[in-house]
Amino acid sequence: MNSAHDRDVRSSTSSETHNPDLEKGEARTEKEDEATIAEKKLTLSQEPQDDIGAELEKHLSRKSTKKDQLPPEKYPLSDLDNNLVGWDSQDDPVNPRNFPDSKKWTLLGFVAAITFLSPLASSIFAPAVVFVNEAFHNESQLLGSFAVSVYILGFAFGPLVLSPLSEIYGRVIVLNCSNIFFCAFTLGCALAPNLGGLIALRFLAGVGGSACLTIGTAVIADMFVPAQRGKAVALYSVGILFGPILGPICGGFIAQRAGWRWDFWVVFIVGCLLTGGLIVFNKETYQPVLLKRKTERLRKELNRPELQNIMTYDKDASSTSGASILKQGIIRPVKMLTKSPIVLFCSLYMSFLFGLLYLLFTTITPVFIRTYGWSPEITGLAYLGIGIGNFMGIAFVAKTSDATIIRLAKKNKGVYEPEMRLPLCVFFGLLIPVSFFWYGWTAYYKVHWIVPIISLVPFGFGVMGIFAPLQTYMIDCFPQYAASAMAGMTAMRCLFGAMLPLAGPSMYATMGLGWGNSMLGFVAIAFIPVPALLFRYGKHIRERYPIKV
């Protein structure tokens, strides 16, 4: 056998698994002879690999063992000898886990940028609704609100298909095609001939813009070990939460000065630039797809059609077909929502907060126009309270998240548990009802305009402090199903984001700003114990209700 090819296909394996960032200095004391090494290598090579999360935890996030230090001639068997194709070694540079930090953060930066633009597109249109109603002679406030929130409805449906497609064809092609789809229908919105057409085109643009919401978290799981994910998710989450804040600030000025259609033209131009950048610089990060391509290449080069991808070895061929993966990918998020209490409660909490966020997006403009007599372009500045809170929250999470889990893991004898992400969520949860009580009654009594704006700062801070840790918690709990877990969570939260704002106008008309917002604050109080309960019982729940999909 050609030695170059042997090196190309030999996978690094180890009989112990641990996280190097959390278990530094741990050394093995058990001595193994060469026969035992060979037997363990063969056994590990034949273990089924369900997904990238399980593979990386078992093969990649660990230090070298004595077997890894043996010279090549001491290996009695290799994965190639067993007709299996894996990574060259645990330091294989093709493995996304081994990308240089500069490359990892560049890739994540591009994904975070499009993830910033897509949610921004959801709200940039909000201050322009008054101009659209005038242009299309619409007198229904419900239809005007729906023209804004229908975009989020596209977010709810897109991930259910796009997430499994990324597991068939890879992250890059699905993300690039979705971004092109997003740009095309954003162009359609700019040219919409009537309100009905605008609503339909907004929905389709939302479907295209939804890919980054789930594929982005999957890319984080592909490239980063658990101890690095807190900072990565914090950067990624900036776009999801701050994009919708910046949208109305820009949209109000653009709509009044250049016309409402220019809100969409701006998004279209920036979207084309970011999509072009991703097409040029983005790299595939999904390990099963990378190893599949490597396997196909080696089959041709070595004339060995029997070679198999180590991540799909011992699996039923029908279960790895494209149609089967797509079917499972659509069904799996629903199963995870219904069968895993962790996924369900985290999704409900995040969905409620997301619904509150978009309720504010669709109601702040009319509140400040009617209560304080502001013009549409100036009302965008009322969203600064949420934006400032978001920045404060993301800075706090980025600073403390990974450091906290490392500290708690050391106290837990070096054993990391995903629940270590959650303790501070209780504090952040307290800020949500405080903000709504404060905002509702100050706006009701027409206190100086700066006070209701300041009252939204705790909301922005609290939402970010809950949103980022819960997303990271879901990735850590279900690394092999990270994309599916996030698809289910995204679908539910976007349904809330699309539907809850539709109830806003009638709720405020019936209950007023004071009691209407107070009712939402009371519901937020009911959710505060969720992170505390998951911190206390999450491990038990995961063990009692394992994901079998």
Tab-separated table of N, CA and C in Angstrom, residues 105-167:
chain	number	residue	atom	x	y	z
A	105	TRP	N	-12.722	32.289	12.815
A	105	TRP	CA	-13.430	33.529	13.128
A	105	TRP	C	-13.785	34.304	11.865
A	106	THR	N	-13.018	34.130	10.793
A	106	THR	CA	-13.395	34.759	9.532
A	106	THR	C	-14.671	34.140	8.979
A	107	LEU	N	-14.723	32.802	8.980
A	107	LEU	CA	-15.924	32.112	8.512
A	107	LEU	C	-17.125	32.492	9.360
A	108	LEU	N	-16.932	32.463	10.686
A	108	LEU	CA	-18.038	32.807	11.565
A	108	LEU	C	-18.445	34.265	11.375
A	109	GLY	N	-17.472	35.132	11.100
A	109	GLY	CA	-17.777	36.542	10.873
A	109	GLY	C	-18.689	36.745	9.672
A	110	PHE	N	-18.428	36.027	8.575
A	110	PHE	CA	-19.290	36.138	7.400
A	110	PHE	C	-20.689	35.594	7.691
A	111	VAL	N	-20.749	34.456	8.370
A	111	VAL	CA	-22.055	33.881	8.703
A	111	VAL	C	-22.811	34.815	9.647
A	112	ALA	N	-22.097	35.383	10.633
A	112	ALA	CA	-22.736	36.314	11.563
A	112	ALA	C	-23.213	37.568	10.841
A	113	ALA	N	-22.482	37.988	9.802
A	113	ALA	CA	-22.870	39.193	9.063
A	113	ALA	C	-24.189	38.987	8.328
A	114	ILE	N	-24.342	37.848	7.642
A	114	ILE	CA	-25.606	37.602	6.950
A	114	ILE	C	-26.710	37.325	7.957
A	115	THR	N	-26.338	36.778	9.131
A	115	THR	CA	-27.316	36.565	10.191
A	115	THR	C	-27.731	37.885	10.822
A	116	PHE	N	-26.908	38.893	10.707
A	116	PHE	CA	-27.264	40.244	11.132
A	116	PHE	C	-28.228	40.877	10.130
A	117	LEU	N	-27.948	40.710	8.837
A	117	LEU	CA	-28.750	41.363	7.808
A	117	LEU	C	-30.152	40.769	7.706
A	118	SER	N	-30.247	39.457	7.807
A	118	SER	CA	-31.541	38.808	7.623
A	118	SER	C	-32.560	39.245	8.673
A	119	PRO	N	-32.245	39.211	9.976
A	119	PRO	CA	-33.209	39.753	10.952
A	119	PRO	C	-33.417	41.261	10.812
A	120	LEU	N	-32.372	41.989	10.389
A	120	LEU	CA	-32.548	43.420	10.154
A	120	LEU	C	-33.629	43.652	9.103
A	121	ALA	N	-33.650	42.793	8.080
A	121	ALA	CA	-34.650	42.925	7.030
A	121	ALA	C	-36.063	42.698	7.558
A	122	SER	N	-36.159	41.972	8.674
A	122	SER	CA	-37.481	41.701	9.231
A	122	SER	C	-38.126	42.941	9.817
A	123	SER	N	-37.304	43.894	10.314
A	123	SER	CA	-37.857	45.043	11.028
A	123	SER	C	-37.585	46.384	10.358
A	124	ILE	N	-36.704	46.419	9.359
A	124	ILE	CA	-36.398	47.695	8.717
A	124	ILE	C	-37.635	48.305	8.080
A	125	PHE	N	-38.591	47.447	7.801
A	125	PHE	CA	-39.817	47.849	7.137
A	125	PHE	C	-40.847	48.423	8.124
A	126	ALA	N	-40.668	48.181	9.444
A	126	ALA	CA	-41.691	48.539	10.428
A	126	ALA	C	-42.082	50.017	10.401
A	127	PRO	N	-41.127	50.964	10.419
A	127	PRO	CA	-41.546	52.374	10.412
A	127	PRO	C	-42.173	52.817	9.084
A	128	ALA	N	-41.988	52.009	8.039
A	128	ALA	CA	-42.489	52.404	6.718
A	128	ALA	C	-43.923	51.958	6.471
A	129	VAL	N	-44.525	51.249	7.443
A	129	VAL	CA	-45.876	50.720	7.225
A	129	VAL	C	-46.868	51.843	6.941
A	130	VAL	N	-46.709	52.967	7.610
A	130	VAL	CA	-47.652	54.079	7.388
A	130	VAL	C	-47.583	54.563	5.944
A	131	PHE	N	-46.399	54.551	5.359
A	131	PHE	CA	-46.255	54.974	3.960
A	131	PHE	C	-46.804	53.924	2.994
A	132	VAL	N	-46.611	52.637	3.351
A	132	VAL	CA	-47.141	51.556	2.520
A	132	VAL	C	-48.664	51.573	2.541
A	133	ASN	N	-49.248	51.764	3.715
A	133	ASN	CA	-50.711	51.843	3.816
A	133	ASN	C	-51.251	52.980	2.956
A	134	GLU	N	-50.538	54.078	2.944
A	134	GLU	CA	-50.968	55.220	2.129
A	134	GLU	C	-50.807	54.913	0.641
A	135	ALA	N	-49.700	54.263	0.276
A	135	ALA	CA	-49.453	53.975	-1.140
A	135	ALA	C	-50.447	52.967	-1.695
A	136	PHE	N	-50.817	51.962	-0.878
A	136	PHE	CA	-51.711	50.901	-1.354
A	136	PHE	C	-53.135	51.066	-0.831
A	137	HIS	N	-53.435	52.228	-0.231
A	137	HIS	CA	-54.776	52.539	0.252
A	137	HIS	C	-55.301	51.468	1.217
A	138	ASN	N	-54.437	51.073	2.135
A	138	ASN	CA	-54.814	50.064	3.128
A	138	ASN	C	-55.243	50.733	4.429
A	139	GLU	N	-56.408	50.347	4.937
A	139	GLU	CA	-56.921	50.908	6.183
A	139	GLU	C	-56.922	49.890	7.315
A	140	SER	N	-56.478	48.685	7.043
A	140	SER	CA	-56.463	47.623	8.063
A	140	SER	C	-55.136	47.644	8.810
A	141	GLN	N	-55.191	47.923	10.116
A	141	GLN	CA	-53.970	47.923	10.918
A	141	GLN	C	-53.414	46.504	11.049
A	142	LEU	N	-54.307	45.504	11.028
A	142	LEU	CA	-53.878	44.109	11.118
A	142	LEU	C	-53.036	43.719	9.910
A	143	LEU	N	-53.477	44.098	8.701
A	143	LEU	CA	-52.713	43.779	7.494
A	143	LEU	C	-51.375	44.509	7.489
A	144	GLY	N	-51.376	45.737	7.984
A	144	GLY	CA	-50.120	46.473	8.059
A	144	GLY	C	-49.122	45.789	8.979
A	145	SER	N	-49.585	45.313	10.144
A	145	SER	CA	-48.699	44.588	11.068
A	145	SER	C	-48.251	43.263	10.466
A	146	PHE	N	-49.164	42.599	9.740
A	146	PHE	CA	-48.836	41.296	9.162
A	146	PHE	C	-47.787	41.432	8.068
A	147	ALA	N	-47.801	42.556	7.352
A	147	ALA	CA	-46.776	42.780	6.326
A	147	ALA	C	-45.381	42.821	6.940
A	148	VAL	N	-45.290	43.222	8.210
A	148	VAL	CA	-44.010	43.216	8.907
A	148	VAL	C	-43.684	41.822	9.430
A	149	SER	N	-44.647	41.187	10.120
A	149	SER	CA	-44.363	39.926	10.824
A	149	SER	C	-44.385	38.697	9.919
A	150	VAL	N	-44.963	38.788	8.715
A	150	VAL	CA	-45.022	37.612	7.840
A	150	VAL	C	-43.624	37.147	7.457
A	151	TYR	N	-42.672	38.070	7.444
A	151	TYR	CA	-41.278	37.704	7.165
A	151	TYR	C	-40.789	36.670	8.184
A	152	ILE	N	-41.165	36.847	9.447
A	152	ILE	CA	-40.767	35.920	10.505
A	152	ILE	C	-41.467	34.581	10.334
A	153	LEU	N	-42.642	34.582	9.721
A	153	LEU	CA	-43.322	33.312	9.433
A	153	LEU	C	-42.480	32.481	8.465
A	154	GLY	N	-41.809	33.139	7.543
A	154	GLY	CA	-40.881	32.429	6.656
A	154	GLY	C	-39.727	31.836	7.427
A	155	PHE	N	-39.263	32.532	8.475
A	155	PHE	CA	-38.230	31.986	9.353
A	155	PHE	C	-38.680	30.681	10.008
A	156	ALA	N	-39.976	30.550	10.253
A	156	ALA	CA	-40.474	29.365	10.954
A	156	ALA	C	-40.452	28.127	10.065
A	157	PHE	N	-40.695	28.290	8.782
A	157	PHE	CA	-40.813	27.138	7.892
A	157	PHE	C	-39.503	26.785	7.189
A	158	GLY	N	-38.684	27.773	6.884
A	158	GLY	CA	-37.456	27.514	6.145
A	158	GLY	C	-36.521	26.520	6.796
A	159	PRO	N	-36.211	26.664	8.096
A	159	PRO	CA	-35.232	25.758	8.725
A	159	PRO	C	-35.623	24.290	8.701
A	160	LEU	N	-36.921	23.986	8.659
A	160	LEU	CA	-37.354	22.592	8.688
A	160	LEU	C	-36.885	21.835	7.447
A	161	VAL	N	-36.672	22.547	6.348
A	161	VAL	CA	-36.185	21.924	5.121
A	161	VAL	C	-34.705	22.200	4.913
A	162	LEU	N	-34.277	23.438	5.157
A	162	LEU	CA	-32.899	23.824	4.877
A	162	LEU	C	-31.907	23.138	5.806
A	163	SER	N	-32.289	22.904	7.056
A	163	SER	CA	-31.388	22.242	7.998
A	163	SER	C	-31.036	20.822	7.558
A	164	PRO	N	-32.022	19.965	7.233
A	164	PRO	CA	-31.651	18.620	6.758
A	164	PRO	C	-30.935	18.637	5.415
A	165	LEU	N	-31.257	19.600	4.558
A	165	LEU	CA	-30.538	19.694	3.280
A	165	LEU	C	-29.054	19.949	3.507
A	166	SER	N	-28.721	20.712	4.570
A	166	SER	CA	-27.311	20.971	4.866
A	166	SER	C	-26.599	19.715	5.336
A	167	GLU	N	-27.354	18.723	5.829
A	167	GLU	CA	-26.759	17.463	6.246
A	167	GLU	C	-26.595	16.499	5.074
